[in-house]
The first five atom37 places (N, CA, C, CB, O) and aatype in JSON, in Angstrom:
{
  "aatype": [12, 10, 10, 9, 16, 10, 0, 13, 0, 9, 13, 2, 19, 7, 13, 6, 5, 10, 19, 5, 17, 5, 13, 7, 19, 12, 7, 0, 10, 0, 10, 19, 10, 10, 15, 9, 7, 8, 11, 7, 8, 2, 8, 16, 4, 16, 16, 0, 7, 0, 19, 9, 10, 0, 19, 10, 9, 19, 5, 14, 2, 10, 2],
  "atom_mask": [
    [1, 1, 1, 1, 1],
    [1, 1, 1, 1, 1],
    [1, 1, 1, 1, 1],
    [1, 1, 1, 1, 1],
    [1, 1, 1, 1, 1],
    [1, 1, 1, 1, 1],
    [1, 1, 1, 1, 1],
    [1, 1, 1, 1, 1],
    [1, 1, 1, 1, 1],
    [1, 1, 1, 1, 1],
    [1, 1, 1, 1, 1],
    [1, 1, 1, 1, 1],
    [1, 1, 1, 1, 1],
    [1, 1, 1, 0, 1],
    [1, 1, 1, 1, 1],
    [1, 1, 1, 1, 1],
    [1, 1, 1, 1, 1],
    [1, 1, 1, 1, 1],
    [1, 1, 1, 1, 1],
    [1, 1, 1, 1, 1],
    [1, 1, 1, 1, 1],
    [1, 1, 1, 1, 1],
    [1, 1, 1, 1, 1],
    [1, 1, 1, 0, 1],
    [1, 1, 1, 1, 1],
    [1, 1, 1, 1, 1],
    [1, 1, 1, 0, 1],
    [1, 1, 1, 1, 1],
    [1, 1, 1, 1, 1],
    [1, 1, 1, 1, 1],
    [1, 1, 1, 1, 1],
    [1, 1, 1, 1, 1],
    [1, 1, 1, 1, 1],
    [1, 1, 1, 1, 1],
    [1, 1, 1, 1, 1],
    [1, 1, 1, 1, 1],
    [1, 1, 1, 0, 1],
    [1, 1, 1, 1, 1],
    [1, 1, 1, 1, 1],
    [1, 1, 1, 0, 1],
    [1, 1, 1, 1, 1],
    [1, 1, 1, 1, 1],
    [1, 1, 1, 1, 1],
    [1, 1, 1, 1, 1],
    [1, 1, 1, 1, 1],
    [1, 1, 1, 1, 1],
    [1, 1, 1, 1, 1],
    [1, 1, 1, 1, 1],
    [1, 1, 1, 0, 1],
    [1, 1, 1, 1, 1],
    [1, 1, 1, 1, 1],
    [1, 1, 1, 1, 1],
    [1, 1, 1, 1, 1],
    [1, 1, 1, 1, 1],
    [1, 1, 1, 1, 1],
    [1, 1, 1, 1, 1],
    [1, 1, 1, 1, 1],
    [1, 1, 1, 1, 1],
    [1, 1, 1, 1, 1],
    [1, 1, 1, 1, 1],
    [1, 1, 1, 1, 1],
    [1, 1, 1, 1, 1],
    [1, 1, 1, 1, 1]
  ],
  "atom_positions": [
    [[26.77, -78.9, 92.95], [26.86, -80.22, 93.09], [25.26, -81.01, 94.08], [28.47, -80.37, 93.9], [24.6, -82.03, 93.86]],
    [[25.18, -79.91, 95.17], [24.37, -80.86, 96.15], [22.78, -80.69, 95.47], [24.49, -80.28, 98.04], [21.81, -81.38, 95.8]],
    [[22.78, -79.48, 94.35], [21.22, -79.63, 93.7], [21.07, -81.06, 92.25], [20.83, -77.67, 92.81], [20.07, -81.52, 91.72]],
    [[22.13, -81.29, 92.1], [22.28, -82.56, 90.92], [22.47, -83.36, 91.95], [23.58, -82.64, 89.63], [21.8, -84.32, 91.55]],
    [[22.92, -83.71, 93.08], [22.84, -85.23, 93.74], [21.22, -85.45, 93.93], [23.74, -85.35, 95.44], [20.61, -86.44, 93.51]],
    [[20.53, -84.12, 94.77], [19.31, -84.21, 94.88], [18.52, -84.37, 94.03], [18.99, -83.53, 95.32], [17.41, -84.8, 94.36]],
    [[18.81, -84.06, 92.6], [17.88, -84.16, 91.44], [18.11, -85.49, 90.94], [18.1, -83.06, 90.32], [17.23, -86.02, 90.27]],
    [[19.34, -86.17, 91.2], [19.28, -87.9, 91.1], [18.59, -88.57, 91.91], [20.48, -88.59, 91.27], [17.94, -89.58, 91.64]],
    [[18.72, -87.9, 93.22], [18.03, -88.75, 94.5], [16.07, -89.19, 93.59], [17.92, -87.17, 96.5], [15.44, -90.17, 93.19]],
    [[15.92, -87.82, 93.71], [14.91, -87.95, 93.55], [14.16, -88.74, 92.15], [14.7, -86.83, 93.79], [13.01, -89.16, 92.31]],
    [[14.77, -88.92, 90.94], [14.6, -89.28, 89.91], [14.57, -90.45, 90.32], [15.31, -88.9, 89.0], [13.52, -91.07, 90.51]],
    [[16.02, -91.04, 90.55], [16.2, -92.72, 91.13], [14.54, -93.01, 92.32], [18.27, -92.83, 92.5], [13.68, -93.65, 91.71]],
    [[14.21, -92.7, 93.44], [13.13, -92.73, 93.91], [11.85, -92.94, 93.16], [13.14, -91.82, 94.48], [11.02, -93.85, 93.24]],
    [[11.88, -91.77, 92.33], [10.66, -92.07, 91.52], [10.58, -92.9, 90.11], [0.0, 0.0, 0.0], [9.58, -93.29, 89.5]],
    [[12.26, -93.06, 89.72], [11.56, -94.63, 88.77], [11.71, -95.66, 89.27], [12.12, -95.08, 87.41], [11.33, -96.62, 88.6]],
    [[12.37, -95.97, 90.81], [12.27, -97.08, 91.17], [10.12, -97.47, 91.89], [13.75, -97.09, 92.35], [9.35, -98.38, 91.59]],
    [[9.96, -96.37, 92.74], [8.65, -96.48, 92.45], [8.0, -97.08, 91.33], [8.28, -95.48, 92.48], [7.42, -98.16, 91.37]],
    [[8.1, -96.3, 90.25], [7.65, -96.41, 88.45], [7.66, -98.32, 88.5], [9.39, -95.43, 86.9], [6.9, -99.19, 88.09]],
    [[8.74, -98.31, 89.09], [8.8, -100.07, 88.4], [8.03, -101.27, 88.71], [10.06, -100.72, 88.67], [7.47, -102.19, 88.12]],
    [[8.38, -100.58, 90.64], [7.51, -101.48, 91.16], [5.95, -101.9, 91.15], [7.73, -101.29, 92.07], [5.34, -102.96, 91.3]],
    [[5.6, -100.52, 90.88], [3.97, -100.05, 90.54], [4.19, -100.96, 89.12], [3.49, -97.89, 90.31], [3.19, -101.67, 89.2]],
    [[4.63, -101.23, 88.32], [4.24, -101.45, 87.22], [4.62, -103.2, 87.33], [4.94, -100.42, 86.09], [3.66, -103.96, 87.23]],
    [[5.96, -103.78, 87.51], [5.88, -105.19, 87.84], [6.68, -105.88, 89.05], [6.27, -105.82, 86.68], [7.48, -106.8, 89.23]],
    [[5.81, -104.64, 89.97], [5.62, -105.41, 91.25], [6.87, -105.8, 92.19], [0.0, 0.0, 0.0], [7.81, -105.09, 91.86]],
    [[7.16, -106.54, 93.08], [8.03, -106.83, 93.74], [9.38, -107.54, 93.17], [7.42, -107.42, 94.57], [10.53, -107.43, 93.61]],
    [[8.87, -108.36, 91.97], [9.9, -108.99, 91.2], [10.73, -107.68, 90.7], [9.26, -109.99, 89.94], [11.86, -107.41, 91.12]],
    [[10.0, -106.86, 89.73], [10.86, -105.36, 89.39], [11.88, -105.01, 90.41], [0.0, 0.0, 0.0], [13.09, -105.21, 90.23]],
    [[11.23, -104.34, 91.75], [11.92, -103.54, 92.8], [13.41, -105.17, 92.74], [10.54, -103.14, 94.76], [14.54, -104.96, 92.3]],
    [[13.01, -106.39, 93.22], [14.38, -107.11, 93.14], [15.42, -106.94, 92.31], [14.24, -108.21, 92.97], [16.6, -107.1, 92.62]],
    [[14.91, -106.55, 91.03], [15.94, -106.97, 89.69], [16.49, -105.66, 89.54], [15.17, -107.57, 88.08], [17.37, -105.38, 88.73]],
    [[15.9, -104.78, 90.43], [16.29, -103.07, 90.38], [17.69, -103.51, 91.31], [14.84, -101.61, 91.32], [18.88, -103.54, 91.01]],
    [[17.04, -103.79, 92.43], [18.14, -104.02, 93.67], [19.63, -104.6, 93.08], [17.46, -105.29, 94.87], [20.77, -104.16, 92.96]],
    [[18.98, -105.69, 92.83], [20.3, -106.58, 92.2], [20.87, -105.94, 90.53], [19.64, -108.51, 91.96], [21.89, -106.5, 90.14]],
    [[20.42, -105.1, 89.81], [21.03, -104.44, 88.81], [21.85, -102.98, 89.61], [19.76, -104.09, 87.61], [22.78, -102.46, 89.0]],
    [[21.52, -102.56, 90.62], [22.31, -101.24, 91.25], [23.42, -102.36, 92.13], [21.08, -99.88, 92.5], [24.55, -101.9, 92.12]],
    [[23.35, -103.34, 92.66], [24.36, -103.3, 93.34], [25.21, -104.19, 92.77], [24.14, -103.47, 94.57], [26.4, -104.35, 93.06]],
    [[24.54, -104.79, 91.91], [25.67, -105.1, 90.47], [26.71, -104.31, 90.17], [0.0, 0.0, 0.0], [27.89, -104.66, 90.1]],
    [[26.33, -103.41, 90.02], [26.77, -102.52, 89.07], [27.67, -101.69, 90.07], [25.55, -101.71, 88.25], [28.81, -101.61, 89.61]],
    [[27.53, -101.01, 91.35], [27.96, -100.62, 92.36], [29.12, -101.22, 92.68], [27.16, -100.68, 93.17], [30.15, -100.55, 92.71]],
    [[29.13, -102.11, 92.86], [29.88, -103.66, 93.59], [30.51, -104.01, 92.6], [0.0, 0.0, 0.0], [31.31, -104.82, 93.07]],
    [[30.78, -103.9, 90.99], [31.11, -104.4, 90.26], [31.54, -106.11, 89.92], [31.69, -103.65, 90.22], [32.46, -106.68, 89.33]],
    [[30.21, -106.55, 90.73], [29.75, -107.7, 90.83], [28.75, -107.8, 88.82], [28.68, -107.71, 92.61], [27.98, -107.03, 88.24]],
    [[29.23, -108.89, 88.52], [28.95, -108.99, 87.18], [27.62, -109.91, 86.82], [30.21, -109.52, 86.54], [26.83, -109.77, 85.89]],
    [[27.64, -111.23, 88.28], [26.48, -112.08, 88.22], [25.19, -111.33, 88.62], [26.7, -113.27, 89.12], [24.07, -111.42, 88.1]],
    [[25.63, -110.52, 89.73], [23.82, -109.32, 90.11], [23.71, -108.83, 88.93], [23.78, -107.65, 91.41], [22.91, -109.21, 88.08]],
    [[24.52, -107.95, 88.83], [24.19, -106.96, 87.07], [23.6, -107.9, 86.41], [25.66, -106.36, 85.91], [22.49, -107.61, 85.98]],
    [[24.11, -109.21, 86.14], [23.42, -110.1, 84.64], [21.79, -110.68, 85.43], [24.84, -112.05, 83.97], [20.72, -110.67, 84.83]],
    [[21.94, -111.07, 86.63], [20.56, -111.71, 87.05], [19.56, -110.19, 86.88], [20.62, -112.52, 88.97], [18.58, -110.28, 86.13]],
    [[19.74, -109.26, 87.37], [18.89, -107.73, 87.9], [18.44, -107.83, 86.44], [0.0, 0.0, 0.0], [17.23, -107.95, 86.23]],
    [[19.53, -107.79, 85.14], [19.11, -107.28, 83.63], [18.16, -108.41, 83.44], [20.43, -107.18, 82.32], [17.03, -107.97, 83.23]],
    [[18.22, -109.76, 83.44], [17.62, -110.97, 82.9], [16.39, -111.08, 83.61], [18.47, -112.23, 83.02], [15.67, -112.02, 83.27]],
    [[16.09, -110.54, 84.29], [15.15, -110.67, 85.57], [14.07, -109.38, 85.0], [16.11, -110.32, 87.39], [12.88, -109.67, 84.87]],
    [[14.58, -107.87, 84.66], [13.84, -107.17, 84.15], [13.42, -107.31, 82.77], [14.25, -106.22, 84.37], [12.36, -106.94, 82.27]],
    [[14.22, -107.8, 82.33], [14.05, -108.07, 80.86], [13.08, -109.34, 80.27], [15.47, -108.31, 80.37], [12.94, -109.75, 79.12]],
    [[12.46, -109.79, 81.56], [11.78, -111.02, 81.18], [10.61, -110.29, 82.0], [12.44, -112.71, 81.65], [9.47, -110.51, 81.6]],
    [[10.71, -109.77, 82.68], [9.02, -108.94, 83.01], [8.75, -107.8, 82.07], [8.88, -108.11, 84.7], [7.67, -107.26, 81.86]],
    [[10.18, -107.46, 81.42], [9.26, -106.61, 80.44], [8.46, -107.08, 79.12], [10.11, -105.61, 79.96], [7.7, -106.37, 78.45]],
    [[8.83, -108.54, 78.87], [8.73, -109.11, 77.92], [7.93, -109.66, 77.82], [9.37, -109.56, 77.67], [7.47, -109.92, 76.71]],
    [[7.35, -110.14, 79.12], [6.61, -111.39, 79.72], [4.89, -110.67, 79.17], [6.96, -111.64, 81.92], [4.02, -111.48, 79.49]],
    [[4.51, -109.86, 78.71], [2.92, -109.33, 78.58], [3.42, -109.93, 77.02], [2.27, -107.23, 78.96], [2.39, -110.42, 76.56]],
    [[4.39, -110.07, 76.16], [4.46, -109.85, 74.62], [4.23, -111.38, 74.52], [6.01, -109.1, 73.83], [4.09, -111.83, 73.39]],
    [[4.18, -112.29, 75.66], [4.45, -113.6, 75.18], [3.13, -114.34, 75.07], [5.45, -114.33, 76.1], [2.94, -115.42, 74.52]],
    [[2.01, -113.36, 75.86], [0.98, -114.21, 75.83], [0.07, -114.14, 74.68], [0.31, -114.05, 76.92], [-0.89, -114.9, 74.6]]
  ]
}
């Protein structure tokens, strides 16, 4: 159980660093909002984080 928790934590930190490297501070903010909203069952934070992340992903294709 401890090994699974450790592996998940390492994956989470690595994924957050990847998003921050790719999308900058707004990507990190979107992930924070998404995770806070999911853990706290707050649909507003979850939706805001998902929308910001979606806009950041689609933005390069709009130009």
